[in-house]
mmCIF file with all atom_site columns, N, CA and C in Angstrom:
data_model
loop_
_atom_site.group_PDB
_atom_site.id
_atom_site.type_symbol
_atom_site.label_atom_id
_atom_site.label_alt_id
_atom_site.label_comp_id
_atom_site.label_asym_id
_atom_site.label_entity_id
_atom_site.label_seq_id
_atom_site.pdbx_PDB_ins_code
_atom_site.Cartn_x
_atom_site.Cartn_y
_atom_site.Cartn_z
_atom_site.occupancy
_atom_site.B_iso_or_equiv
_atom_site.pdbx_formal_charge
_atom_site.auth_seq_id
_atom_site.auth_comp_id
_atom_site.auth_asym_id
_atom_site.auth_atom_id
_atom_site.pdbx_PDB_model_num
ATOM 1   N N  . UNK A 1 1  ? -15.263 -2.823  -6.409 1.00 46.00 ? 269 UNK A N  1
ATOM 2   C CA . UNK A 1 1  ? -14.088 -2.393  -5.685 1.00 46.00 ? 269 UNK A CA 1
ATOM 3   C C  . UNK A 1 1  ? -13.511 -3.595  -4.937 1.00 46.00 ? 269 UNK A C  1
ATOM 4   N N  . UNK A 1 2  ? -12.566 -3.802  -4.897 1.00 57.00 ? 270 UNK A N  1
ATOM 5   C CA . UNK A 1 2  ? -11.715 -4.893  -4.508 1.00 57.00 ? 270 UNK A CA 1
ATOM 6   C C  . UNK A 1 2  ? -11.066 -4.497  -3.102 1.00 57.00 ? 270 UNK A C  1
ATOM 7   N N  . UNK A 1 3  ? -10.869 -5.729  -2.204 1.00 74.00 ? 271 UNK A N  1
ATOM 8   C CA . UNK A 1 3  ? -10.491 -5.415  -0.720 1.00 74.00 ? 271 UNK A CA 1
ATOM 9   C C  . UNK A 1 3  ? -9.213  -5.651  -0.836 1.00 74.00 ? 271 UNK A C  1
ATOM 10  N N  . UNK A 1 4  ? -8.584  -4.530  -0.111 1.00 86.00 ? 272 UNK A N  1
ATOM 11  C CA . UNK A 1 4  ? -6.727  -4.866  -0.211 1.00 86.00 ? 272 UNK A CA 1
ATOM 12  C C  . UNK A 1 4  ? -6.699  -5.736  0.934  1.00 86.00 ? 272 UNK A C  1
ATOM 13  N N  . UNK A 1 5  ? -5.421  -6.442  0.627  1.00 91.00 ? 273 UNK A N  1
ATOM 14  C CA . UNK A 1 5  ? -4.801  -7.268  2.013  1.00 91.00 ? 273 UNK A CA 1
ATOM 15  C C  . UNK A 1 5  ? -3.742  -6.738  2.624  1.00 91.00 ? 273 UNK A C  1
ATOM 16  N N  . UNK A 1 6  ? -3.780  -7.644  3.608  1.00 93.00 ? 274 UNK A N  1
ATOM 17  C CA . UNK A 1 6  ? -2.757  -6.833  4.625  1.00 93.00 ? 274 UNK A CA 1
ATOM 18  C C  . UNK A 1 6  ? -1.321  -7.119  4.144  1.00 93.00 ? 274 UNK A C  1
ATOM 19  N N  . UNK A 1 7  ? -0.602  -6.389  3.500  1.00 93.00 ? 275 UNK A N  1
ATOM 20  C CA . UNK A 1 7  ? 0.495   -7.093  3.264  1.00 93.00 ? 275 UNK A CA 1
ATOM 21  C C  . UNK A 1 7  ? 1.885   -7.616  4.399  1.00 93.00 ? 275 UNK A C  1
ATOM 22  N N  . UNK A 1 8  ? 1.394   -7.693  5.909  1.00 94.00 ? 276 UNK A N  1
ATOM 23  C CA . UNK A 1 8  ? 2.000   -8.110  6.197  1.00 94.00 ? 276 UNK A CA 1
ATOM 24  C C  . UNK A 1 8  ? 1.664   -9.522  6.997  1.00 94.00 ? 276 UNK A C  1
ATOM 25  N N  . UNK A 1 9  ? 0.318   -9.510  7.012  1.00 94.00 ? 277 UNK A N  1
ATOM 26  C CA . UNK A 1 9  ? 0.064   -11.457 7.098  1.00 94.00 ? 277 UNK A CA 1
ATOM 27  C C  . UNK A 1 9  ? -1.004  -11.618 5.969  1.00 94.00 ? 277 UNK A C  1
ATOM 28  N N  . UNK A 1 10 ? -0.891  -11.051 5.302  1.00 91.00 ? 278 UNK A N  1
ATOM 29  C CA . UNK A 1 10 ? -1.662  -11.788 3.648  1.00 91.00 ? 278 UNK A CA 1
ATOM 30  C C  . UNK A 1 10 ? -3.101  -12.486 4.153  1.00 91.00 ? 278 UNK A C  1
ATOM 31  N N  . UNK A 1 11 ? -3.620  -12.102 5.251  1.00 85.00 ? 279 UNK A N  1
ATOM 32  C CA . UNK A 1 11 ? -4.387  -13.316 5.471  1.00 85.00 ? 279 UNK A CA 1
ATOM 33  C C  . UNK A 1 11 ? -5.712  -12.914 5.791  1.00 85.00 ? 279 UNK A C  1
ATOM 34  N N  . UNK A 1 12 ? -5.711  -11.025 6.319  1.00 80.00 ? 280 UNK A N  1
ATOM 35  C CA . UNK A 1 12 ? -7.341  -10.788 6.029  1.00 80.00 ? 280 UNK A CA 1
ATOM 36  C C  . UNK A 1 12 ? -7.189  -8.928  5.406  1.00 80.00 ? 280 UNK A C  1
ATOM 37  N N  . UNK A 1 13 ? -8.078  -8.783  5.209  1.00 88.00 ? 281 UNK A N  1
ATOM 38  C CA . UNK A 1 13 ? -8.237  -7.290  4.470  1.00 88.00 ? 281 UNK A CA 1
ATOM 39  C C  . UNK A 1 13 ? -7.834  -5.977  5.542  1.00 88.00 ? 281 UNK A C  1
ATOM 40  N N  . UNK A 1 14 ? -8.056  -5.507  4.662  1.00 87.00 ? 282 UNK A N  1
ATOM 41  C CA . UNK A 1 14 ? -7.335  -4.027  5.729  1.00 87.00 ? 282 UNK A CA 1
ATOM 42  C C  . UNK A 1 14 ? -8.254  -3.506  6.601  1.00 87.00 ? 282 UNK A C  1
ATOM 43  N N  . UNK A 1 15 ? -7.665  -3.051  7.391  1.00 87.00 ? 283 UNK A N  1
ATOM 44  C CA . UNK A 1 15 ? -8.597  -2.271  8.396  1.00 87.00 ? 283 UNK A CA 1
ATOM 45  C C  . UNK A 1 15 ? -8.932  -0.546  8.166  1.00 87.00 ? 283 UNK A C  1
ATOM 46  N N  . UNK A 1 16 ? -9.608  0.089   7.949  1.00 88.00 ? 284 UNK A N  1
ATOM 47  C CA . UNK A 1 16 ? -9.266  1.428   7.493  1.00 88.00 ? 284 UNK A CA 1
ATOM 48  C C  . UNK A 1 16 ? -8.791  2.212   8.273  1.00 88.00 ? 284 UNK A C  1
ATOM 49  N N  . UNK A 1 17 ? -9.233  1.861   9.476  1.00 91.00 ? 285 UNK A N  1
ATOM 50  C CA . UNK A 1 17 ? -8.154  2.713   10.894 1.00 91.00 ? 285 UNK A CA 1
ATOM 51  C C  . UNK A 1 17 ? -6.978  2.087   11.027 1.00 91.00 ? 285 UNK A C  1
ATOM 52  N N  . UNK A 1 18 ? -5.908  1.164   10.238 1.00 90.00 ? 286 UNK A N  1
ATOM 53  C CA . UNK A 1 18 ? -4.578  0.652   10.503 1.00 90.00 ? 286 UNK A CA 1
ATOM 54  C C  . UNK A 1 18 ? -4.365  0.679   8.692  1.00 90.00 ? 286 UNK A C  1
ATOM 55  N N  . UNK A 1 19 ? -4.977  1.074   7.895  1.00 91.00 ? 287 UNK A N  1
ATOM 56  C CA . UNK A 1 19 ? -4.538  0.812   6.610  1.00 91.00 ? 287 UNK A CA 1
ATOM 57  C C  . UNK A 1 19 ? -3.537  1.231   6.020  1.00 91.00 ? 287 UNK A C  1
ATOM 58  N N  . UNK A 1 20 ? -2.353  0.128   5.727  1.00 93.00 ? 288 UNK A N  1
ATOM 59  C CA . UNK A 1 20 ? -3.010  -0.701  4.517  1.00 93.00 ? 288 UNK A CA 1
ATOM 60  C C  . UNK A 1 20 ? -3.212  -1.941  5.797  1.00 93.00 ? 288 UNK A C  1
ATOM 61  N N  . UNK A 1 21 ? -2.684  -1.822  6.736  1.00 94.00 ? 289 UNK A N  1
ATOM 62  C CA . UNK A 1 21 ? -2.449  -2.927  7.606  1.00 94.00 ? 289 UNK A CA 1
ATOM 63  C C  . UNK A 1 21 ? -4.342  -3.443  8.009  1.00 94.00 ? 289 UNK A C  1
ATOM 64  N N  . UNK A 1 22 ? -4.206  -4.744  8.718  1.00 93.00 ? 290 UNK A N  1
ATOM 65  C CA . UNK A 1 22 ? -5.476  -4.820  9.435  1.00 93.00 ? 290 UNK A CA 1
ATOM 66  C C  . UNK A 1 22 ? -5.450  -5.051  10.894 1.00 93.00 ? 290 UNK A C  1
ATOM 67  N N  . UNK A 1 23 ? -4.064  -4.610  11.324 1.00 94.00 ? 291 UNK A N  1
ATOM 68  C CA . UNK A 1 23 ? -4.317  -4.608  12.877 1.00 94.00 ? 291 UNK A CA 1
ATOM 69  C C  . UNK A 1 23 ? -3.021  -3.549  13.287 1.00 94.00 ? 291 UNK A C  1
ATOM 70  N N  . UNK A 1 24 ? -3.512  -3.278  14.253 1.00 95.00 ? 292 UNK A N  1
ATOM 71  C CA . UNK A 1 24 ? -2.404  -2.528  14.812 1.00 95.00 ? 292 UNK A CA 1
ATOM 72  C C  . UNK A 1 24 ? -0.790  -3.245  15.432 1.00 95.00 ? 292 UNK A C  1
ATOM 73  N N  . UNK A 1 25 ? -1.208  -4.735  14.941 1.00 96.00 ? 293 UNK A N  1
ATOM 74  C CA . UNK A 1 25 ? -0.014  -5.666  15.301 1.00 96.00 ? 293 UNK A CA 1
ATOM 75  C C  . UNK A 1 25 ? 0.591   -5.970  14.382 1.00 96.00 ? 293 UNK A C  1
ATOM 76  N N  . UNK A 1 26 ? 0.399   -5.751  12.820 1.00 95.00 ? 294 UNK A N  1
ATOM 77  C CA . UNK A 1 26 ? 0.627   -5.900  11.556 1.00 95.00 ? 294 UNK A CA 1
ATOM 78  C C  . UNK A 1 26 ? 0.977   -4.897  11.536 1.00 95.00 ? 294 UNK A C  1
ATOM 79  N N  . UNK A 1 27 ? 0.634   -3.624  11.860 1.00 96.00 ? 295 UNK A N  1
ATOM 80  C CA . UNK A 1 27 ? 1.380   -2.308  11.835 1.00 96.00 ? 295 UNK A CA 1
ATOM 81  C C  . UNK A 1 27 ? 2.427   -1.983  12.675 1.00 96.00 ? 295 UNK A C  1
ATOM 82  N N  . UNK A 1 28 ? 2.488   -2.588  13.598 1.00 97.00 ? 296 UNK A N  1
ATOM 83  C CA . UNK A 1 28 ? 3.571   -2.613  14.470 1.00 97.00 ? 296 UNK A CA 1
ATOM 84  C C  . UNK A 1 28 ? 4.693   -3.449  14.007 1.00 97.00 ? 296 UNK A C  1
ATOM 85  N N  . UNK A 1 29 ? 4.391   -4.657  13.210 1.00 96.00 ? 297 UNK A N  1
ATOM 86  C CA . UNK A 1 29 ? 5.680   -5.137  12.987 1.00 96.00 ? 297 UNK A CA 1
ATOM 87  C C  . UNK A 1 29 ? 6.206   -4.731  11.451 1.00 96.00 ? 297 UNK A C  1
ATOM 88  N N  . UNK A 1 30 ? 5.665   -3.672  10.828 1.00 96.00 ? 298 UNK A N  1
ATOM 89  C CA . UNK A 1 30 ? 5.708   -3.188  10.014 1.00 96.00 ? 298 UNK A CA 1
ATOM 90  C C  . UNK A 1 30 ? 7.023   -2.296  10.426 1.00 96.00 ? 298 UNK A C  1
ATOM 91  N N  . UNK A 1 31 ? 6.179   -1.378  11.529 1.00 95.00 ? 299 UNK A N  1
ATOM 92  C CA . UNK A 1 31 ? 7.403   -0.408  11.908 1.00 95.00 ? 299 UNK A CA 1
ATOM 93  C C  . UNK A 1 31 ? 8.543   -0.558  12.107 1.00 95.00 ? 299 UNK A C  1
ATOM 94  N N  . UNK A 1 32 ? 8.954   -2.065  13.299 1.00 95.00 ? 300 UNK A N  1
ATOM 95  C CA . UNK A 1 32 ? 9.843   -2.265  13.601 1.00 95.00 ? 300 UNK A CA 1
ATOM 96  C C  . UNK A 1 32 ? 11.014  -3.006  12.380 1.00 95.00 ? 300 UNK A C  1
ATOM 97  N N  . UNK A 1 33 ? 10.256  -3.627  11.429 1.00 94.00 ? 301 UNK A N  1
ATOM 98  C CA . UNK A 1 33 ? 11.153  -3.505  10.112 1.00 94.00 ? 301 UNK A CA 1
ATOM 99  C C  . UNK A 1 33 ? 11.483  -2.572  9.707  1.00 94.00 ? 301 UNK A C  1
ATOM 100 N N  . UNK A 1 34 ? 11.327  -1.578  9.482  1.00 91.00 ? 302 UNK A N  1
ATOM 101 C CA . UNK A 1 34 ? 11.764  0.009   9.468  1.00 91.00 ? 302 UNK A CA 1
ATOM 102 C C  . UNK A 1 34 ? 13.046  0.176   10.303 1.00 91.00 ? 302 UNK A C  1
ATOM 103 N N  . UNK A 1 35 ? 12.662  -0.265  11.528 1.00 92.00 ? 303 UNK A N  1
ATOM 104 C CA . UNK A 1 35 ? 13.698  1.000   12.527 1.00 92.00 ? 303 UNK A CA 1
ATOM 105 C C  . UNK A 1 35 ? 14.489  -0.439  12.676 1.00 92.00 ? 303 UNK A C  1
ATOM 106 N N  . UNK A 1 36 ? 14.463  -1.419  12.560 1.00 92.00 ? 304 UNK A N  1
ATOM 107 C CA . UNK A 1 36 ? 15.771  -2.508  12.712 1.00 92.00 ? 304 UNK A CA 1
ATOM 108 C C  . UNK A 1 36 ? 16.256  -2.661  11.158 1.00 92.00 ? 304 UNK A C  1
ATOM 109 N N  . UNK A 1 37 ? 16.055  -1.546  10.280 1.00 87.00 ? 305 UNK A N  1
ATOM 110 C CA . UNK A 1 37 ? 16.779  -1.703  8.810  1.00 87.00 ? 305 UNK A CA 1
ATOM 111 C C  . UNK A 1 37 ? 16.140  -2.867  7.982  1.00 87.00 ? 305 UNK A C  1
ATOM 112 N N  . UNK A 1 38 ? 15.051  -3.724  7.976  1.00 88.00 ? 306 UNK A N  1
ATOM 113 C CA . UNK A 1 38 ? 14.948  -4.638  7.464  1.00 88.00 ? 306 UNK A CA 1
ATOM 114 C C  . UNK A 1 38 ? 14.356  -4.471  6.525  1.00 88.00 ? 306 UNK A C  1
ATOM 115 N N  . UNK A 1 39 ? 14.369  -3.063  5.803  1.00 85.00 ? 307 UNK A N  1
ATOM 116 C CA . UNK A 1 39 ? 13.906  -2.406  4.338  1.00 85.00 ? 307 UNK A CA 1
ATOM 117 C C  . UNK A 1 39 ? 14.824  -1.400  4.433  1.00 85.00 ? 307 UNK A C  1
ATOM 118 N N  . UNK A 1 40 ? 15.846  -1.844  3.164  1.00 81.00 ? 308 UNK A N  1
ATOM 119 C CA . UNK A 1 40 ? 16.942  -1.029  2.317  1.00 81.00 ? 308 UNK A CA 1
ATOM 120 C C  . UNK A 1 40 ? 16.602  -0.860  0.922  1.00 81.00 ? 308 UNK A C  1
ATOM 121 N N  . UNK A 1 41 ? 17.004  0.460   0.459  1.00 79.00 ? 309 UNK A N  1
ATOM 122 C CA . UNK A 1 41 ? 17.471  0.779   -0.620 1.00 79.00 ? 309 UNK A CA 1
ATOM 123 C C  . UNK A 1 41 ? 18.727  0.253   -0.797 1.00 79.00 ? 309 UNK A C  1
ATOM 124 N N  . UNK A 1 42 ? 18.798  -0.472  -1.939 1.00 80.00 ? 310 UNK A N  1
ATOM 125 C CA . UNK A 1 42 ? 19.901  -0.887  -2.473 1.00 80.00 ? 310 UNK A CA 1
ATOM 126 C C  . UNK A 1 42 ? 21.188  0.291   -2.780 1.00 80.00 ? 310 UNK A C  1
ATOM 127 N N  . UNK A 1 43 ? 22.297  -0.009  -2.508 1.00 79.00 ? 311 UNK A N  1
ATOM 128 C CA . UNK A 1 43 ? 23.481  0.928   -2.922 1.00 79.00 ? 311 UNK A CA 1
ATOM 129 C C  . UNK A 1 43 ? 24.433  0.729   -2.379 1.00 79.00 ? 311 UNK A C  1
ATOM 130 N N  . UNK A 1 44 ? 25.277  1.352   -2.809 1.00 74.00 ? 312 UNK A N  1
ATOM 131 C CA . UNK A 1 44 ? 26.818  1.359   -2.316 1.00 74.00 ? 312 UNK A CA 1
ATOM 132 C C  . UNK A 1 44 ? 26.997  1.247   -0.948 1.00 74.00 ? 312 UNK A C  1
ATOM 133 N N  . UNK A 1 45 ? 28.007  0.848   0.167  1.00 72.00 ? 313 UNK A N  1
ATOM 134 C CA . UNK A 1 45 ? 28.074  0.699   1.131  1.00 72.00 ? 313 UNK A CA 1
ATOM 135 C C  . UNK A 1 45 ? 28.627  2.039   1.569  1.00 72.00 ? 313 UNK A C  1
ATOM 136 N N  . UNK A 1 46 ? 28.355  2.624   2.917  1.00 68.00 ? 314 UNK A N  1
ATOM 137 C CA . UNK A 1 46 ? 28.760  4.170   3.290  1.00 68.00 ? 314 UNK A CA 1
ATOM 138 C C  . UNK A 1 46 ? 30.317  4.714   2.710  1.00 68.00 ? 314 UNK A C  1
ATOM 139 N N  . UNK A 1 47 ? 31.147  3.593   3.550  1.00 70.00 ? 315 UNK A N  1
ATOM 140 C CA . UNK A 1 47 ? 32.597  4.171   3.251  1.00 70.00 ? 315 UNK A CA 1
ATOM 141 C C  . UNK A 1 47 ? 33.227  3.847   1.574  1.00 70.00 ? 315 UNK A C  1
ATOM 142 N N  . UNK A 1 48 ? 32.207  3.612   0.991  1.00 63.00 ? 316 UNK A N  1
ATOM 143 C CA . UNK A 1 48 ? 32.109  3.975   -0.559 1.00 63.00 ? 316 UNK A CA 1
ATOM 144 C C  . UNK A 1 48 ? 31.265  4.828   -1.637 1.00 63.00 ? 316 UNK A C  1
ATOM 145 N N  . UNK A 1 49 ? 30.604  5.565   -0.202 1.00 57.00 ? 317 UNK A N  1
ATOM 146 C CA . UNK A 1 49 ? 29.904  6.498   -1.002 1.00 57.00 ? 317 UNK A CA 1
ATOM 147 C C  . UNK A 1 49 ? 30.970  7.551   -1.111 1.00 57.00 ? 317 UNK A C  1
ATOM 148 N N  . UNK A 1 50 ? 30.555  8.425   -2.413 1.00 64.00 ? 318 UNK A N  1
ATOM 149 C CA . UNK A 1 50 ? 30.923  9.757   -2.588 1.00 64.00 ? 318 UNK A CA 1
ATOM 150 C C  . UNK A 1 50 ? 31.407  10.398  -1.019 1.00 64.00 ? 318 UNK A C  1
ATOM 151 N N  . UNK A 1 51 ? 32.436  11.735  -1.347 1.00 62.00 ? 319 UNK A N  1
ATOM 152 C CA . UNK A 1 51 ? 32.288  12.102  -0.264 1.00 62.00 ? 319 UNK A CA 1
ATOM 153 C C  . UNK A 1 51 ? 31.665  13.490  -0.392 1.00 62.00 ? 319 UNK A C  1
ATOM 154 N N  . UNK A 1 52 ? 31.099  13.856  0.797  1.00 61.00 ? 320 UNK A N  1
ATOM 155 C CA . UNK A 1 52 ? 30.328  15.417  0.484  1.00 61.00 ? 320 UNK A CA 1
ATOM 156 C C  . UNK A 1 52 ? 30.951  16.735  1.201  1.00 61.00 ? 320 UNK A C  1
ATOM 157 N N  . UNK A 1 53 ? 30.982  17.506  0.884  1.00 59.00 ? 321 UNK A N  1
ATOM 158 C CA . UNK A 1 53 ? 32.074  18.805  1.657  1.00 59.00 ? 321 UNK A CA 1
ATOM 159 C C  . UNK A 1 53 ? 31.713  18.968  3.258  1.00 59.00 ? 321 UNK A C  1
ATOM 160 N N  . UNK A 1 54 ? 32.636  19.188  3.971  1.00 65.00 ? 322 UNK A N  1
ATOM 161 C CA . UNK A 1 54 ? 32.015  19.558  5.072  1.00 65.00 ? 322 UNK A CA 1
ATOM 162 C C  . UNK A 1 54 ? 31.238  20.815  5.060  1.00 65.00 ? 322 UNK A C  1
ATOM 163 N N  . UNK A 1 55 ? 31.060  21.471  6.397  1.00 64.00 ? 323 UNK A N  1
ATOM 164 C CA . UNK A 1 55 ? 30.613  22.622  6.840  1.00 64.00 ? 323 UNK A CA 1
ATOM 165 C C  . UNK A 1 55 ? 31.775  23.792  6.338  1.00 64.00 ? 323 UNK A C  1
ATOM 166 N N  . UNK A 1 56 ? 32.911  23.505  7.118  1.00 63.00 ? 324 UNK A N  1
ATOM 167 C CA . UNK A 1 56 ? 33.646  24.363  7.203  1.00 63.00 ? 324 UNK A CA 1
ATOM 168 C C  . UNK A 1 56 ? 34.571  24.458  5.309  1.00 63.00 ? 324 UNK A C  1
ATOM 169 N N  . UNK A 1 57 ? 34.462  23.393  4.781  1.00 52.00 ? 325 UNK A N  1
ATOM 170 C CA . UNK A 1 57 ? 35.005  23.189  3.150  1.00 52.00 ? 325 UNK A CA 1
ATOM 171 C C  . UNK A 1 57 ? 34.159  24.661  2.810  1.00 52.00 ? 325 UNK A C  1
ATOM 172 N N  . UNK A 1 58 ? 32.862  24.153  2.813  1.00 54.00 ? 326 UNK A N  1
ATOM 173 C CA . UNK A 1 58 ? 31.765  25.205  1.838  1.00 54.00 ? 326 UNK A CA 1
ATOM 174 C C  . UNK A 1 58 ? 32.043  26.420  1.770  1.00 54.00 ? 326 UNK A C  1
ATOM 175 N N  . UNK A 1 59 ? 32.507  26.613  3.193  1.00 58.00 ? 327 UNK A N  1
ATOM 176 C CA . UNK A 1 59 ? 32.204  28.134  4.055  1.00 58.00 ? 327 UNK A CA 1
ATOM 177 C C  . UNK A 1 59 ? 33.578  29.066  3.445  1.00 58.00 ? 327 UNK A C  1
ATOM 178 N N  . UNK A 1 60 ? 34.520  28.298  3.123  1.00 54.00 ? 328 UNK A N  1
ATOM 179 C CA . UNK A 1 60 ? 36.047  29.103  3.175  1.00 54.00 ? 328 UNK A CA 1
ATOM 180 C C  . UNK A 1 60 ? 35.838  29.151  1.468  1.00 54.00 ? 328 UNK A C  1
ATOM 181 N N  . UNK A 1 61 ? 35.045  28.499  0.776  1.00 54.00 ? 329 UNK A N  1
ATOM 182 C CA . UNK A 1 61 ? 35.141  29.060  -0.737 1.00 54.00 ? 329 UNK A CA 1
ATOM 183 C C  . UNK A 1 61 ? 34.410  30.184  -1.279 1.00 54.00 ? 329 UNK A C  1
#
């Protein structure tokens, strides 16, 4: 069985109480790439997405 790494400092194995991470500081800056957008799905920009019905569109058909 092979030891995963941390993929966010590549530099020691995981911890099983922070996994996949090996610290709770590797997991933390994990998160905050999350919540400052710094992992996107690729796509169209908003005011070129589709548009979707409102509330009140749905309701009157």
């Amino acid at each position: 069985m092979s030891k995963s790494i941390c993929p966010i400092c590549e530099s020691r194995s995981a911890n099983p109480k922070f996994r996949p991470f090996c610290s709770k500081r590797c997991a933390d800056v994990d998160l905050s790439r999350w919540l400052k957008g710094g992992y996107a799905i690729p796509g169209r920009p908003a005011d070129q997405a589709e548009e979707t019905p409102s509330y009140k569109e749905e309701r009157d058909e």
